[in-house]
Coordinates of N, CA and C in Angstrom, one line a residue:
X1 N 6.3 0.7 26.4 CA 6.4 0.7 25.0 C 6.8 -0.7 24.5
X2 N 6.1 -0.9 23.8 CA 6.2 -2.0 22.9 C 7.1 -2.4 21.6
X3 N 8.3 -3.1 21.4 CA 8.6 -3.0 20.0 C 8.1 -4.3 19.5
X4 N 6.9 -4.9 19.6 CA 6.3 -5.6 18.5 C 5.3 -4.8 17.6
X5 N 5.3 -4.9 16.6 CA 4.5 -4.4 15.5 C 3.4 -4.7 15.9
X6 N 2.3 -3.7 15.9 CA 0.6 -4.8 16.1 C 0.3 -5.4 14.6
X7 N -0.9 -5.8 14.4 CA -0.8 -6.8 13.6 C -2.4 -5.9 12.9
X8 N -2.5 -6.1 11.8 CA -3.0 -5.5 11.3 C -4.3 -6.0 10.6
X9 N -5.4 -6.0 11.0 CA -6.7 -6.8 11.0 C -7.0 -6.9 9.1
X10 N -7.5 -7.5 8.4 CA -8.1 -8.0 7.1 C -8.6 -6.8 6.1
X11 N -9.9 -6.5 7.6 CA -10.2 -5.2 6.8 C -9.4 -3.6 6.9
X12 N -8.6 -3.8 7.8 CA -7.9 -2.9 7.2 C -7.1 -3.1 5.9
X13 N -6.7 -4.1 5.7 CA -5.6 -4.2 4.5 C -6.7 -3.8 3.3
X14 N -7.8 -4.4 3.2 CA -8.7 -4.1 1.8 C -8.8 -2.7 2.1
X15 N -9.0 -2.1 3.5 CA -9.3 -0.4 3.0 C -8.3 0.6 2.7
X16 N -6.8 0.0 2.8 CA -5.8 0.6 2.8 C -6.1 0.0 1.3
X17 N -6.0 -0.8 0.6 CA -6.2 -1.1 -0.8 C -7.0 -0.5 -1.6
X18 N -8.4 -0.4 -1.3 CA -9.1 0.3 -2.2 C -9.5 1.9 -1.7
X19 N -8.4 2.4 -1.0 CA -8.4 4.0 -0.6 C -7.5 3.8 -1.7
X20 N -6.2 3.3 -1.6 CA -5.1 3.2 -2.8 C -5.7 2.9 -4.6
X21 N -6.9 2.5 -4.6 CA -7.5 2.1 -5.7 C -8.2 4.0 -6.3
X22 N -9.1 4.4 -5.1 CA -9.7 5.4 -5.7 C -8.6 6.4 -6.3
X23 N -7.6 6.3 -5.1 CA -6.6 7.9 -5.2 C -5.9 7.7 -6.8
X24 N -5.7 6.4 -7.0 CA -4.6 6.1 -8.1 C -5.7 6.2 -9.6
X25 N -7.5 5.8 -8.7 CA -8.0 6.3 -10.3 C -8.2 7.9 -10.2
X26 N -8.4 8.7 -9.1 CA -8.6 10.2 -9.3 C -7.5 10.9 -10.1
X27 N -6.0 10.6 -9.7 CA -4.8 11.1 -10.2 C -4.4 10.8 -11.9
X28 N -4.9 9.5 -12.1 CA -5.0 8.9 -13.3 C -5.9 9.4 -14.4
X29 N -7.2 9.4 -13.9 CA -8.4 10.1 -14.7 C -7.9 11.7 -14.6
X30 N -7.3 11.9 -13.8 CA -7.1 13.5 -14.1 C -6.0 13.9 -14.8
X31 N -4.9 13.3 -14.9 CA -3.5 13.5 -15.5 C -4.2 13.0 -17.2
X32 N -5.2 12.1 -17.4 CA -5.4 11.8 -18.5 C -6.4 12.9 -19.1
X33 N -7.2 13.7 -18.1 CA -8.4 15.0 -18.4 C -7.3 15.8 -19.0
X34 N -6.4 16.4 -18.1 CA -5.2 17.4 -18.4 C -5.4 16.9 -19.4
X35 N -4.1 15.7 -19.9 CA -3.7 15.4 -21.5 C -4.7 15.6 -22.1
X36 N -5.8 15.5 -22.5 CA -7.1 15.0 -23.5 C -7.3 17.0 -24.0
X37 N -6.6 17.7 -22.8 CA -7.3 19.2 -23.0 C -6.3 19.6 -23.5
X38 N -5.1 19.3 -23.1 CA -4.0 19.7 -24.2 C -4.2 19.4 -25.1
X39 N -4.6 18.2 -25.9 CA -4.6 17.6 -27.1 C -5.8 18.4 -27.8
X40 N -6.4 18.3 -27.2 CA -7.8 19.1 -27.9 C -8.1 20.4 -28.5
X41 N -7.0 21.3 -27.6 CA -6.8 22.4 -27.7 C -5.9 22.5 -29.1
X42 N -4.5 22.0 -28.8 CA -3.7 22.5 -29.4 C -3.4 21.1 -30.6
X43 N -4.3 20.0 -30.8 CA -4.2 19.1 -32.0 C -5.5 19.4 -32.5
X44 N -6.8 19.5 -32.0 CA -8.0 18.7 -32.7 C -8.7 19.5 -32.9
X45 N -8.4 21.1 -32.3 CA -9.3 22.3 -33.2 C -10.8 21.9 -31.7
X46 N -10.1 21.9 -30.5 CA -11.4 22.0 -29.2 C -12.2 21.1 -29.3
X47 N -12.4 19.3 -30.2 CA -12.8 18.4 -30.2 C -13.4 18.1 -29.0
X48 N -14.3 17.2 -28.5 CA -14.2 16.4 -26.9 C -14.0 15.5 -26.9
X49 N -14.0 14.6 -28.1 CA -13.3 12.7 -27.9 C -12.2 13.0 -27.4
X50 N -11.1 13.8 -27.6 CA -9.6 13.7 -26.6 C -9.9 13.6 -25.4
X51 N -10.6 14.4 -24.9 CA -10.7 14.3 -23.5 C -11.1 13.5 -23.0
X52 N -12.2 12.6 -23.6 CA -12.8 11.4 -22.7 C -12.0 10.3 -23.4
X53 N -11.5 10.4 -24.3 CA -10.5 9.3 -24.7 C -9.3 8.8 -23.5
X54 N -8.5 10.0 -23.6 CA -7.6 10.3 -22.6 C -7.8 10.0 -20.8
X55 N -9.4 10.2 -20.7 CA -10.3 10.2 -19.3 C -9.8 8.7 -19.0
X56 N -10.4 7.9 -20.4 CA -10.9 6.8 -20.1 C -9.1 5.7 -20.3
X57 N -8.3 6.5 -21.0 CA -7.7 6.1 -20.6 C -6.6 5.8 -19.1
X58 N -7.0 6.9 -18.9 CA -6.1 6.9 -17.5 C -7.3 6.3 -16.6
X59 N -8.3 6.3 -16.6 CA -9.2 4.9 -16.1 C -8.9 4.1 -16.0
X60 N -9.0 3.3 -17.4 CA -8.7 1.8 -17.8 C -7.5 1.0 -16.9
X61 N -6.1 2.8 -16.8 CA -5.0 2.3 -15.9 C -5.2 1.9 -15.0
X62 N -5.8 2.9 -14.2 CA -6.2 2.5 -12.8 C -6.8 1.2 -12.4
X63 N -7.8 1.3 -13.2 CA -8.7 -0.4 -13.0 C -7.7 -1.6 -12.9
X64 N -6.6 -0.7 -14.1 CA -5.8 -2.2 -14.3 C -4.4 -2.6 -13.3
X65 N -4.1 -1.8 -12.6 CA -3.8 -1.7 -11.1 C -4.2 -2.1 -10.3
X66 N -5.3 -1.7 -10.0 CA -6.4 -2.1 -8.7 C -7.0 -3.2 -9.0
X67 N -7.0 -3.8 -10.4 CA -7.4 -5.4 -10.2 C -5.9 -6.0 -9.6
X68 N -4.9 -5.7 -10.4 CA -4.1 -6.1 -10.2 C -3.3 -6.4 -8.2
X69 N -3.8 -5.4 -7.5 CA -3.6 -5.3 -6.5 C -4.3 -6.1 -5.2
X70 N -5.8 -6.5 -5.9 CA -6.7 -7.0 -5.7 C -7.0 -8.7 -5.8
X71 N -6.2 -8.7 -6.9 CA -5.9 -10.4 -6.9 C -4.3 -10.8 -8.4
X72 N -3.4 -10.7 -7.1 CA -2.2 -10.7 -7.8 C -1.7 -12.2 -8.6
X73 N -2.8 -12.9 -8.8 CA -2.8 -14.0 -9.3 C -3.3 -13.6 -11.3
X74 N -3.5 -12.8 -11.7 CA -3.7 -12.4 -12.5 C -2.5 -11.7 -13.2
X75 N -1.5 -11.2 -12.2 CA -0.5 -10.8 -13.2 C 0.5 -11.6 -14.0
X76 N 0.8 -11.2 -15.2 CA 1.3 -12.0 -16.3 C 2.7 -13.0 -15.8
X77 N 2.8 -14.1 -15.3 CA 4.2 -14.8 -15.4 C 4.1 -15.6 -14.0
X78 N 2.7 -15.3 -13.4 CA 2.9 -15.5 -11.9 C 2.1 -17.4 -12.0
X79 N 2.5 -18.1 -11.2 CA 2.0 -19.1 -11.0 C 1.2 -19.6 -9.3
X80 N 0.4 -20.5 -9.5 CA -0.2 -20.1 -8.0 C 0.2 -21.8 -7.8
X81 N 0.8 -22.1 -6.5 CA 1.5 -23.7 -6.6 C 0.4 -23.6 -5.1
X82 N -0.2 -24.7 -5.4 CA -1.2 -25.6 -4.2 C 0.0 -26.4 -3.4
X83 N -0.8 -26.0 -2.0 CA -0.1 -26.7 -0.6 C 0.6 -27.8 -0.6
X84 N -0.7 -28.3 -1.6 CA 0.3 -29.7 -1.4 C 1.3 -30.3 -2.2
X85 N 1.7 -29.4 -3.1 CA 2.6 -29.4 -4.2 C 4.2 -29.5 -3.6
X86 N 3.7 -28.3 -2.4 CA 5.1 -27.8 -1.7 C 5.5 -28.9 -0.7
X87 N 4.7 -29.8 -0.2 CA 4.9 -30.6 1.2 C 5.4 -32.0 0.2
X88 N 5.0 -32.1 -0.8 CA 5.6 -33.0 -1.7 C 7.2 -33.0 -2.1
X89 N 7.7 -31.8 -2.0 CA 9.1 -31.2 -2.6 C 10.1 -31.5 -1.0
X90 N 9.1 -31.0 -0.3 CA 10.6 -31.5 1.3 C 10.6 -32.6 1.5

């Protein structure tokens, strides 16, 4: 028995990411179906824009996660400092 961690190859990291991408748009798109059918029901007199409003919002979430997961250089406040910025500083 080994206590070194194995090491965990590339493609697994992207498919452990975008397994994490679909589940979080399924759960999303559906928590936002739910809402859109409450709303529609009991505000808009059985309308269907709530629902795909609501659809597409809990979409938009997701997407906006999974970019974000996908290239963390994109989230708001983050800076990306080049190599040789850092070997300058020691």
């Amino acid at each position: 028995m080994s206590s070194a961690p194995s090491k965990t190859s590339s493609e697994d990291i992207i498919g452990q990411k975008y397994d994490r991408c679909v589940a979080d748009l399924i759960v999303k798109s559906g928590v936002g179906f739910g809402v859109g059918i409450v709303a529609s029901v009991l505000l808009f007199r059985r309308r269907g824009w709530p629902v795909a409003l609501s659809t597409g919002f809990g979409a938009g979430a997701a997407y906006a996660d999974c970019d974000r997961s996908f290239n963390p250089a994109r989230i708001p406040g983050t800076r990306i400092v080049p190599p040789s910025a850092l070997k300058e500083q020691k």
